[in-house]
Amino acid sequence: MTPGVSSPRTRQQRGPSRQRFDPTRVVLIAVASAGAAGSLCWTSLTGFVEPHAALAFGVLVALGELARITLPGNREVAPIASAGAIGYTFLVTIGGEPVHHSPAQVIAVVAVGLAVGELPHVAVGRTPRWSDLARRLLIVAIIAVAFRPSTLWLEPSGPHWGYKLSMMGALVMLVWLVDSAIAAAIRAERLRTRFTVAYRDEVRALLPIGLAVGASGILIALASSVMGLVALLVFTAPLLVTQVAFRRFAEIRLTYLQTVRALSRVTEVGGYVETGHSRRVSRLAQAVGCELAMRESDLLELEYAALMHDIGQLSLRDPIPSGATVLAPPREQRRIAELGSAVIRETGVLDSVADLVRRQCEPYMGDGDDGPPPLGSRIIKVANAFDDLVGESKDRDRIEAVLQRLRMDTDREYDPAVVEALASVLNRPAPRWSGVRLLSGTPLGSGGSPSMAEPAQEGARDG
């Protein structure tokens, strides 16, 4: 079905308010909540040790959570909070004096710090992203359970210190891989893509900031052994500079996407295509790309290309009726695609997107020396043809008829794998896929305009 379109029978079976259920996310939140509650109860009964250190690191975690950022791909991270939590977990001595806090106290302090840092966000109306909070707490819990018991039988310094430092590094790498796997499992369920593809994307995205956070946490713990708690300020400053750079990068990406969206609407404002056509094609193309397990970088290019696939129509003296290029002669389709590609190529940074737009009208097996067009071009061709023929119609018979027409042309024009992926997306219950967020953080909705809000605000809604 089209986004937001469902038959009366389907609506009756689902009910009006059924929410999407992601098992991995639910289990993750339940485990983290149980661990936090159990640790708080146990620590309250046994009492806090070294409360001054617990307070200092708890405040650092809270401030870091308050200053969290949302990276491209709708990934929420809190580098300072995570580094402070890892530093507290690895803390062995403060100014030469041994510390003896238990794994339960580590989890309790971090849980309270995350909760306090979340309160200002809740106060301004941002719904917590529970799965991201749970992941941040879980990685600390894994390190604490694995590392803190070793402080009972290894001396803070001496021949065993090298072993302990190696253990710190190994644990940081382990939890980074575990965190990437959990994030990939949630992403695969949400986007309906393959876990292996999602895992590779998460590893690429989280590697730079994960290494910086882990190294900073270890440095904070080591420096505290000599400098005391003042090390928190000294070694948090470089991470703060890094976080500012990441935030600036995310803002630039958002501005870039807003420019592409504004450019894609020129054809609608000029009356060359129906209102909402580019957005609908982009949503369908993204969903089909996820169904075909495209990489995140390829999905982002697909989103840009799908938004601007009709920009070549601005060169037409007489607009095509309803902007339906699928009904235009092949020569006219090719001219529109080439002109649109030339416009996009003028940006100087979207050559791959321009190539997707240029080859969107070719048969799926190709018709020249260049061979078959890229997968993104084949997806745009199918999504555009479907929306040209269906538009905003909610008639199920019409949708099925268009799908059958596309299947009849799979011997030459349309990629059969893409057409079947489109059919799978359309036949999926709407609540299961219409809330999927694009790479930019925009939800796949029922036809409304994509939000132009800051990614951190778009990402405030979890799932």
Short mmCIF file of C-alpha atoms in Angstrom, two decimals:
data_model
loop_
_atom_site.label_atom_id
_atom_site.label_comp_id
_atom_site.label_asym_id
_atom_site.label_seq_id
_atom_site.Cartn_x
_atom_site.Cartn_y
_atom_site.Cartn_z
CA MET A 1 0.00 0.00 0.00
CA THR A 2 1.04 3.61 -0.37
CA PRO A 3 2.26 5.36 2.77
CA GLY A 4 -0.62 5.84 5.13
CA VAL A 5 -2.99 3.91 2.81
CA SER A 6 -4.80 0.88 4.17
CA SER A 7 -7.99 -0.90 3.36
CA PRO A 8 -10.93 -0.74 5.82
CA ARG A 9 -10.49 -4.42 6.57
CA THR A 10 -6.82 -3.92 7.43
CA ARG A 11 -7.63 -0.95 9.65
CA GLN A 12 -10.22 -2.99 11.53
CA GLN A 13 -7.76 -5.82 12.10
CA ARG A 14 -5.03 -3.51 13.34
CA GLY A 15 -7.09 -1.16 15.38
CA PRO A 16 -6.65 2.60 15.25
CA SER A 17 -3.76 2.95 17.69
CA ARG A 18 -1.56 -0.07 17.23
CA GLN A 19 2.13 0.77 17.66
CA ARG A 20 5.10 -0.85 16.03
CA PHE A 21 6.78 -3.49 18.20
CA ASP A 22 10.55 -3.88 17.99
CA PRO A 23 11.60 -6.87 20.14
CA THR A 24 15.28 -5.92 20.35
CA ARG A 25 14.52 -2.41 21.55
CA VAL A 26 12.01 -3.62 24.12
CA VAL A 27 14.39 -6.25 25.50
CA LEU A 28 17.25 -3.74 25.63
CA ILE A 29 15.19 -1.19 27.56
CA ALA A 30 13.88 -3.86 29.94
CA VAL A 31 17.37 -5.21 30.70
CA ALA A 32 18.83 -1.74 31.25
CA SER A 33 15.91 -0.67 33.46
CA ALA A 34 16.17 -3.81 35.58
CA GLY A 35 19.93 -3.36 35.93
CA ALA A 36 19.57 0.28 36.95
CA ALA A 37 16.81 -0.43 39.46
CA GLY A 38 18.66 -3.39 40.99
CA SER A 39 21.93 -1.46 41.26
CA LEU A 40 20.22 1.53 42.89
CA CYS A 41 18.51 -0.71 45.46
CA TRP A 42 21.69 -2.66 46.24
CA THR A 43 23.84 0.47 46.55
CA SER A 44 21.24 2.15 48.76
CA LEU A 45 21.27 -0.85 51.08
CA THR A 46 25.04 -1.27 51.24
CA GLY A 47 25.90 2.43 51.15
CA PHE A 48 28.04 4.56 48.81
CA VAL A 49 31.81 4.44 49.10
CA GLU A 50 33.99 7.42 48.12
CA PRO A 51 30.89 9.63 47.75
CA HIS A 52 32.96 12.65 46.64
CA ALA A 53 34.20 10.73 43.59
CA ALA A 54 30.71 9.37 42.88
CA LEU A 55 29.30 12.91 43.01
CA ALA A 56 31.99 14.37 40.73
CA PHE A 57 31.63 11.69 38.08
CA GLY A 58 27.83 11.72 38.38
CA VAL A 59 27.78 15.46 37.68
CA LEU A 60 30.07 14.94 34.67
CA VAL A 61 27.75 12.26 33.29
CA ALA A 62 24.70 14.51 33.81
CA LEU A 63 26.34 17.47 32.06
CA GLY A 64 27.45 15.21 29.21
CA GLU A 65 23.93 13.86 28.78
CA LEU A 66 22.59 17.41 28.76
CA ALA A 67 25.01 18.28 25.93
CA ARG A 68 24.33 15.17 23.83
CA ILE A 69 24.32 15.49 20.05
CA THR A 70 22.58 13.81 17.13
CA LEU A 71 24.88 12.75 14.30
CA PRO A 72 23.93 12.15 10.66
CA GLY A 73 21.94 8.95 10.37
CA ASN A 74 19.79 10.00 13.35
CA ARG A 75 22.32 8.61 15.83
CA GLU A 76 22.20 10.14 19.28
CA VAL A 77 25.48 10.15 21.19
CA ALA A 78 26.70 11.70 24.44
CA PRO A 79 30.53 11.60 24.21
CA ILE A 80 31.27 13.46 27.45
CA ALA A 81 28.75 11.43 29.45
CA SER A 82 30.08 8.15 28.07
CA ALA A 83 33.71 9.12 28.64
CA GLY A 84 32.95 10.15 32.21
CA ALA A 85 31.08 6.91 32.87
CA ILE A 86 33.92 4.80 31.43
CA GLY A 87 36.45 6.81 33.44
CA TYR A 88 34.54 6.14 36.67
CA THR A 89 34.36 2.45 35.81
CA PHE A 90 38.14 2.22 35.27
CA LEU A 91 38.97 4.38 38.30
CA VAL A 92 41.44 2.56 40.58
CA THR A 93 43.00 5.34 42.65
CA ILE A 94 42.38 9.05 43.22
CA GLY A 95 45.55 10.99 43.97
CA GLY A 96 47.26 7.77 45.02
CA GLU A 97 44.44 6.63 47.33
CA PRO A 98 42.69 3.38 46.31
CA VAL A 99 38.97 3.42 45.60
CA HIS A 100 36.66 0.47 46.19
CA HIS A 101 33.33 1.20 44.53
CA SER A 102 31.48 -1.87 43.28
CA PRO A 103 30.02 -2.55 39.82
CA ALA A 104 26.57 -1.90 41.28
CA GLN A 105 27.65 1.57 42.45
CA VAL A 106 29.08 2.37 39.01
CA ILE A 107 25.79 1.44 37.33
CA ALA A 108 23.77 3.34 39.94
CA VAL A 109 25.86 6.54 39.62
CA VAL A 110 25.74 6.47 35.83
CA ALA A 111 21.98 5.74 35.82
CA VAL A 112 21.29 8.69 38.12
CA GLY A 113 23.59 10.93 36.08
CA LEU A 114 21.84 10.01 32.82
CA ALA A 115 18.42 10.58 34.42
CA VAL A 116 19.39 14.00 35.78
CA GLY A 117 20.89 15.03 32.45
CA GLU A 118 17.70 13.93 30.68
CA LEU A 119 15.39 16.05 32.84
CA PRO A 120 16.03 19.40 31.04
CA HIS A 121 15.28 17.73 27.70
CA VAL A 122 12.00 16.37 29.08
CA ALA A 123 11.18 19.80 30.52
CA VAL A 124 11.28 21.38 27.04
CA GLY A 125 9.12 18.64 25.54
CA ARG A 126 11.63 16.20 24.07
CA THR A 127 10.63 12.61 24.57
CA PRO A 128 13.61 10.52 25.76
CA ARG A 129 15.09 8.08 23.28
CA TRP A 130 14.99 5.16 25.65
CA SER A 131 16.95 2.73 23.48
CA ASP A 132 19.90 5.14 23.20
CA LEU A 133 19.88 5.77 26.94
CA ALA A 134 19.74 2.02 27.55
CA ARG A 135 22.70 1.43 25.24
CA ARG A 136 24.80 4.05 27.04
CA LEU A 137 24.02 2.44 30.39
CA LEU A 138 24.53 -1.10 29.13
CA ILE A 139 28.07 -0.56 27.83
CA VAL A 140 29.05 0.86 31.22
CA ALA A 141 27.44 -2.10 32.99
CA ILE A 142 29.40 -4.57 30.83
CA ILE A 143 32.71 -2.83 31.59
CA ALA A 144 31.92 -2.52 35.30
CA VAL A 145 30.99 -6.18 35.73
CA ALA A 146 34.09 -7.30 33.81
CA PHE A 147 36.62 -4.84 35.27
CA ARG A 148 35.71 -3.82 38.81
CA PRO A 149 36.24 -7.28 40.40
CA SER A 150 39.85 -7.23 39.15
CA THR A 151 40.63 -4.26 41.40
CA LEU A 152 40.34 -6.62 44.39
CA TRP A 153 43.28 -8.79 43.38
CA LEU A 154 45.42 -6.54 41.18
CA GLU A 155 47.48 -3.78 42.79
CA PRO A 156 46.98 -0.24 41.42
CA SER A 157 50.62 -0.12 40.36
CA GLY A 158 53.47 -2.53 39.87
CA PRO A 159 53.93 -5.51 37.57
CA HIS A 160 50.21 -6.03 37.08
CA TRP A 161 49.47 -2.49 35.87
CA GLY A 162 50.34 -3.27 32.24
CA TYR A 163 47.90 -6.15 32.29
CA LYS A 164 45.20 -3.91 33.69
CA LEU A 165 45.82 -1.25 31.03
CA SER A 166 45.58 -3.91 28.32
CA MET A 167 42.35 -5.09 29.90
CA MET A 168 40.95 -1.56 29.72
CA GLY A 169 41.72 -1.27 26.03
CA ALA A 170 40.29 -4.70 25.24
CA LEU A 171 37.08 -3.96 27.14
CA VAL A 172 36.61 -0.65 25.32
CA MET A 173 36.93 -2.42 21.96
CA LEU A 174 34.57 -5.19 23.10
CA VAL A 175 31.80 -2.89 24.29
CA TRP A 176 32.16 -0.78 21.14
CA LEU A 177 31.54 -3.89 19.02
CA VAL A 178 28.64 -4.96 21.26
CA ASP A 179 27.11 -1.48 21.13
CA SER A 180 27.42 -1.44 17.34
CA ALA A 181 25.72 -4.83 17.16
CA ILE A 182 22.82 -3.68 19.37
CA ALA A 183 22.41 -0.46 17.38
CA ALA A 184 22.50 -2.48 14.14
CA ALA A 185 19.85 -4.91 15.39
CA ILE A 186 17.53 -2.00 16.28
CA ARG A 187 18.23 -0.27 12.98
CA ALA A 188 17.65 -3.46 10.98
CA GLU A 189 14.25 -3.95 12.65
CA ARG A 190 13.29 -0.31 12.16
CA LEU A 191 14.39 -0.01 8.52
CA ARG A 192 13.62 -3.61 7.60
CA THR A 193 17.09 -4.19 6.20
CA ARG A 194 19.71 -6.89 6.71
CA PHE A 195 21.59 -7.01 10.01
CA THR A 196 24.98 -7.41 8.31
CA VAL A 197 24.44 -4.25 6.26
CA ALA A 198 23.23 -2.30 9.30
CA TYR A 199 26.18 -3.56 11.35
CA ARG A 200 28.73 -2.38 8.81
CA ASP A 201 27.03 1.02 8.71
CA GLU A 202 27.05 1.30 12.51
CA VAL A 203 30.71 0.29 12.74
CA ARG A 204 31.70 2.94 10.18
CA ALA A 205 29.61 5.61 11.88
CA LEU A 206 30.57 4.88 15.49
CA LEU A 207 34.27 4.06 15.03
CA PRO A 208 35.72 7.63 15.18
CA ILE A 209 33.68 8.86 18.12
CA GLY A 210 33.82 5.46 19.86
CA LEU A 211 37.62 5.45 19.85
CA ALA A 212 37.72 9.05 21.10
CA VAL A 213 35.28 8.31 23.92
CA GLY A 214 37.03 5.10 24.99
CA ALA A 215 40.51 6.68 24.96
CA SER A 216 39.24 9.70 26.90
CA GLY A 217 37.65 7.47 29.52
CA ILE A 218 40.90 5.56 30.04
CA LEU A 219 42.90 8.79 30.21
CA ILE A 220 40.52 10.24 32.79
CA ALA A 221 40.92 7.15 34.97
CA LEU A 222 44.73 7.11 34.66
CA ALA A 223 45.12 10.85 35.20
CA SER A 224 42.89 10.76 38.27
CA SER A 225 45.36 8.39 39.88
CA VAL A 226 47.94 11.20 39.88
CA MET A 227 46.04 14.48 39.59
CA GLY A 228 42.92 13.66 41.54
CA LEU A 229 39.46 14.74 40.45
CA VAL A 230 40.86 17.81 38.67
CA ALA A 231 41.72 15.41 35.85
CA LEU A 232 38.03 15.40 34.91
CA LEU A 233 38.29 19.00 33.78
CA VAL A 234 41.67 18.66 32.09
CA PHE A 235 40.87 15.60 29.98
CA THR A 236 37.25 16.42 29.24
CA ALA A 237 38.21 19.65 27.43
CA PRO A 238 39.64 17.93 24.29
CA LEU A 239 36.53 15.77 24.05
CA LEU A 240 34.36 18.88 24.31
CA VAL A 241 36.21 20.42 21.35
CA THR A 242 35.66 17.21 19.37
CA GLN A 243 31.97 17.24 20.25
CA VAL A 244 31.62 20.83 19.03
CA ALA A 245 33.20 19.80 15.72
CA PHE A 246 30.81 16.87 15.36
CA ARG A 247 27.86 19.14 16.15
CA ARG A 248 29.01 21.63 13.51
CA PHE A 249 29.31 18.81 10.97
CA ALA A 250 25.77 17.62 11.76
CA GLU A 251 24.42 21.17 11.33
CA ILE A 252 26.15 21.51 7.96
CA ARG A 253 24.63 18.22 6.81
CA LEU A 254 21.19 19.41 7.91
CA THR A 255 21.57 22.69 6.01
CA TYR A 256 22.71 20.73 2.97
CA LEU A 257 19.64 18.50 3.10
CA GLN A 258 17.32 21.47 3.58
CA THR A 259 18.80 23.04 0.44
CA VAL A 260 18.18 19.84 -1.53
CA ARG A 261 14.59 19.68 -0.28
CA ALA A 262 13.96 23.30 -1.17
CA LEU A 263 15.40 22.74 -4.64
CA SER A 264 13.20 19.67 -5.11
CA ARG A 265 10.07 21.75 -4.51
CA VAL A 266 10.79 24.18 -7.32
CA THR A 267 9.09 21.84 -9.81
CA GLU A 268 5.99 21.68 -7.58
CA VAL A 269 5.81 25.44 -7.11
CA GLY A 270 6.19 25.91 -10.86
CA GLY A 271 3.32 23.50 -11.55
CA TYR A 272 5.49 20.98 -13.39
CA VAL A 273 4.64 18.07 -11.06
CA GLU A 274 1.90 17.33 -8.55
CA THR A 275 2.34 18.60 -5.04
CA GLY A 276 4.17 16.08 -2.87
CA HIS A 277 5.38 13.95 -5.79
CA SER A 278 9.10 14.30 -5.03
CA ARG A 279 8.60 13.56 -1.33
CA ARG A 280 6.47 10.50 -2.05
CA VAL A 281 9.00 9.15 -4.55
CA SER A 282 11.80 9.77 -2.04
CA ARG A 283 9.96 7.91 0.73
CA LEU A 284 9.17 4.95 -1.50
CA ALA A 285 12.71 4.84 -2.89
CA GLN A 286 14.18 4.87 0.62
CA ALA A 287 11.90 2.07 1.78
CA VAL A 288 12.70 -0.03 -1.29
CA GLY A 289 16.41 0.64 -0.83
CA CYS A 290 16.19 -0.64 2.75
CA GLU A 291 14.30 -3.70 1.53
CA LEU A 292 17.16 -4.37 -0.89
CA ALA A 293 19.76 -3.91 1.87
CA MET A 294 21.51 -0.85 0.46
CA ARG A 295 24.32 0.70 2.49
CA GLU A 296 23.66 3.89 4.41
CA SER A 297 25.86 6.02 2.16
CA ASP A 298 24.02 4.70 -0.90
CA LEU A 299 20.65 5.34 0.76
CA LEU A 300 21.62 8.96 1.40
CA GLU A 301 22.56 9.46 -2.25
CA LEU A 302 19.30 7.76 -3.23
CA GLU A 303 17.35 10.19 -1.06
CA TYR A 304 19.01 13.20 -2.70
CA ALA A 305 18.52 11.79 -6.20
CA ALA A 306 14.88 10.87 -5.61
CA LEU A 307 14.09 14.33 -4.28
CA MET A 308 15.59 16.00 -7.37
CA HIS A 309 14.77 13.39 -10.03
CA ASP A 310 12.29 15.69 -11.83
CA ILE A 311 14.26 18.92 -11.71
CA GLY A 312 15.00 18.63 -15.44
CA GLN A 313 11.33 19.39 -16.17
CA LEU A 314 12.09 23.06 -15.49
CA SER A 315 13.53 23.20 -19.02
CA LEU A 316 10.18 22.27 -20.63
CA ARG A 317 8.16 24.95 -22.39
CA ASP A 318 4.96 23.00 -21.99
CA PRO A 319 4.72 20.99 -18.75
CA ILE A 320 3.82 17.30 -19.05
CA PRO A 321 0.23 16.72 -17.84
CA SER A 322 0.43 16.12 -14.06
CA GLY A 323 4.23 15.91 -14.47
CA ALA A 324 3.95 12.17 -15.18
CA THR A 325 7.20 11.50 -17.02
CA VAL A 326 6.31 7.81 -17.27
CA LEU A 327 3.78 8.83 -19.95
CA ALA A 328 6.29 10.92 -21.92
CA PRO A 329 8.15 9.55 -24.98
CA PRO A 330 11.48 7.84 -24.15
CA ARG A 331 13.47 10.57 -25.91
CA GLU A 332 11.73 13.24 -23.81
CA GLN A 333 12.36 11.25 -20.63
CA ARG A 334 16.06 11.01 -21.44
CA ARG A 335 16.32 14.73 -22.19
CA ILE A 336 14.65 15.62 -18.89
CA ALA A 337 16.98 13.27 -17.00
CA GLU A 338 20.10 14.65 -18.68
CA LEU A 339 19.11 18.27 -18.06
CA GLY A 340 18.35 17.50 -14.42
CA SER A 341 21.69 15.76 -14.08
CA ALA A 342 23.47 18.78 -15.55
CA VAL A 343 21.80 21.08 -13.00
CA ILE A 344 22.81 18.84 -10.09
CA ARG A 345 26.36 18.48 -11.39
CA GLU A 346 26.77 22.27 -11.19
CA THR A 347 26.94 21.94 -7.39
CA GLY A 348 30.37 20.32 -7.79
CA VAL A 349 29.82 17.86 -4.93
CA LEU A 350 26.90 15.67 -6.09
CA ASP A 351 28.36 13.94 -9.12
CA SER A 352 27.22 10.49 -7.99
CA VAL A 353 23.69 11.84 -7.37
CA ALA A 354 23.73 13.47 -10.81
CA ASP A 355 24.63 10.10 -12.34
CA LEU A 356 21.68 8.43 -10.59
CA VAL A 357 19.34 11.09 -11.99
CA ARG A 358 20.85 10.90 -15.50
CA ARG A 359 20.33 7.14 -15.80
CA GLN A 360 16.92 6.89 -14.12
CA CYS A 361 15.05 6.53 -17.44
CA GLU A 362 17.20 3.73 -18.87
CA PRO A 363 15.92 0.13 -19.10
CA TYR A 364 17.14 -1.90 -16.15
CA MET A 365 19.54 -3.89 -18.33
CA GLY A 366 20.92 -0.71 -19.88
CA ASP A 367 20.77 0.54 -23.45
CA GLY A 368 24.33 1.63 -24.16
CA ASP A 369 27.98 0.99 -23.50
CA ASP A 370 27.66 1.98 -19.83
CA GLY A 371 25.95 -1.29 -18.93
CA PRO A 372 23.05 -1.58 -16.50
CA PRO A 373 22.19 1.61 -14.58
CA PRO A 374 23.03 1.79 -10.86
CA LEU A 375 20.60 0.22 -8.41
CA GLY A 376 19.58 3.68 -7.20
CA SER A 377 18.54 4.69 -10.71
CA ARG A 378 16.51 1.50 -11.10
CA ILE A 379 14.75 2.16 -7.79
CA ILE A 380 13.91 5.76 -8.73
CA LYS A 381 12.54 4.57 -12.09
CA VAL A 382 10.13 2.16 -10.39
CA ALA A 383 9.14 4.52 -7.55
CA ASN A 384 8.56 7.40 -9.97
CA ALA A 385 6.46 5.28 -12.32
CA PHE A 386 4.37 4.00 -9.42
CA ASP A 387 3.67 7.48 -8.05
CA ASP A 388 3.00 8.93 -11.53
CA LEU A 389 0.26 6.33 -12.01
CA VAL A 390 -1.11 6.19 -8.45
CA GLY A 391 -0.36 9.55 -6.87
CA GLU A 392 -2.23 10.02 -3.61
CA SER A 393 -4.96 7.56 -4.53
CA LYS A 394 -6.10 5.18 -1.79
CA ASP A 395 -7.85 2.83 -4.20
CA ARG A 396 -6.42 -0.62 -3.51
CA ASP A 397 -7.56 -1.94 -6.89
CA ARG A 398 -5.70 0.85 -8.64
CA ILE A 399 -2.56 0.15 -6.62
CA GLU A 400 -2.70 -3.53 -7.50
CA ALA A 401 -3.32 -2.72 -11.17
CA VAL A 402 -0.27 -0.45 -11.30
CA LEU A 403 1.88 -3.10 -9.65
CA GLN A 404 0.74 -5.62 -12.25
CA ARG A 405 1.54 -3.15 -15.01
CA LEU A 406 5.05 -2.69 -13.64
CA ARG A 407 5.48 -6.46 -13.44
CA MET A 408 4.42 -6.80 -17.08
CA ASP A 409 7.26 -4.46 -18.09
CA THR A 410 9.97 -6.26 -16.11
CA ASP A 411 11.16 -8.03 -19.23
CA ARG A 412 12.86 -4.79 -20.30
CA GLU A 413 11.98 -1.55 -18.51
CA TYR A 414 11.83 -2.27 -14.79
CA ASP A 415 14.10 -4.34 -12.57
CA PRO A 416 11.96 -7.27 -11.34
CA ALA A 417 13.79 -7.37 -8.00
CA VAL A 418 12.99 -3.69 -7.42
CA VAL A 419 9.33 -4.15 -8.39
CA GLU A 420 8.95 -7.06 -5.98
CA ALA A 421 10.69 -5.07 -3.24
CA LEU A 422 8.19 -2.26 -3.86
CA ALA A 423 5.32 -4.75 -3.61
CA SER A 424 6.71 -6.01 -0.29
CA VAL A 425 6.92 -2.46 1.07
CA LEU A 426 3.41 -1.58 -0.05
CA ASN A 427 1.91 -4.78 1.36
CA ARG A 428 3.54 -4.24 4.73
CA PRO A 429 1.19 -2.95 7.47
CA ALA A 430 1.48 0.82 7.41
CA PRO A 431 2.42 1.28 11.09
CA ARG A 432 5.31 -1.12 10.50
CA TRP A 433 7.07 0.99 7.89
CA SER A 434 5.48 4.45 7.74
CA GLY A 435 7.38 5.54 10.87
CA VAL A 436 10.78 4.58 9.47
CA ARG A 437 13.19 7.49 9.59
CA LEU A 438 15.22 8.49 6.60
CA LEU A 439 18.98 8.96 6.80
CA SER A 440 18.28 12.59 7.55
CA GLY A 441 16.09 11.70 10.53
CA THR A 442 12.78 12.44 8.78
CA PRO A 443 10.05 9.89 9.44
CA LEU A 444 8.45 8.12 6.52
CA GLY A 445 4.99 9.54 6.97
CA SER A 446 1.69 9.43 5.22
CA GLY A 447 2.36 12.26 2.83
CA GLY A 448 3.06 15.32 4.93
CA SER A 449 6.01 17.55 4.39
CA PRO A 450 9.27 16.34 5.87
CA SER A 451 10.16 18.17 9.02
CA MET A 452 12.86 20.80 8.68
CA ALA A 453 13.68 20.65 12.38
CA GLU A 454 17.14 20.15 13.79
CA PRO A 455 18.17 16.50 13.83
CA ALA A 456 18.34 16.49 17.61
CA GLN A 457 14.70 17.53 17.71
CA GLU A 458 13.71 15.08 14.98
CA GLY A 459 15.50 12.35 16.91
CA ALA A 460 13.68 13.16 20.14
CA ARG A 461 11.01 10.64 19.22
CA ASP A 462 12.28 7.09 19.55
CA GLY A 463 11.01 4.52 17.07
#
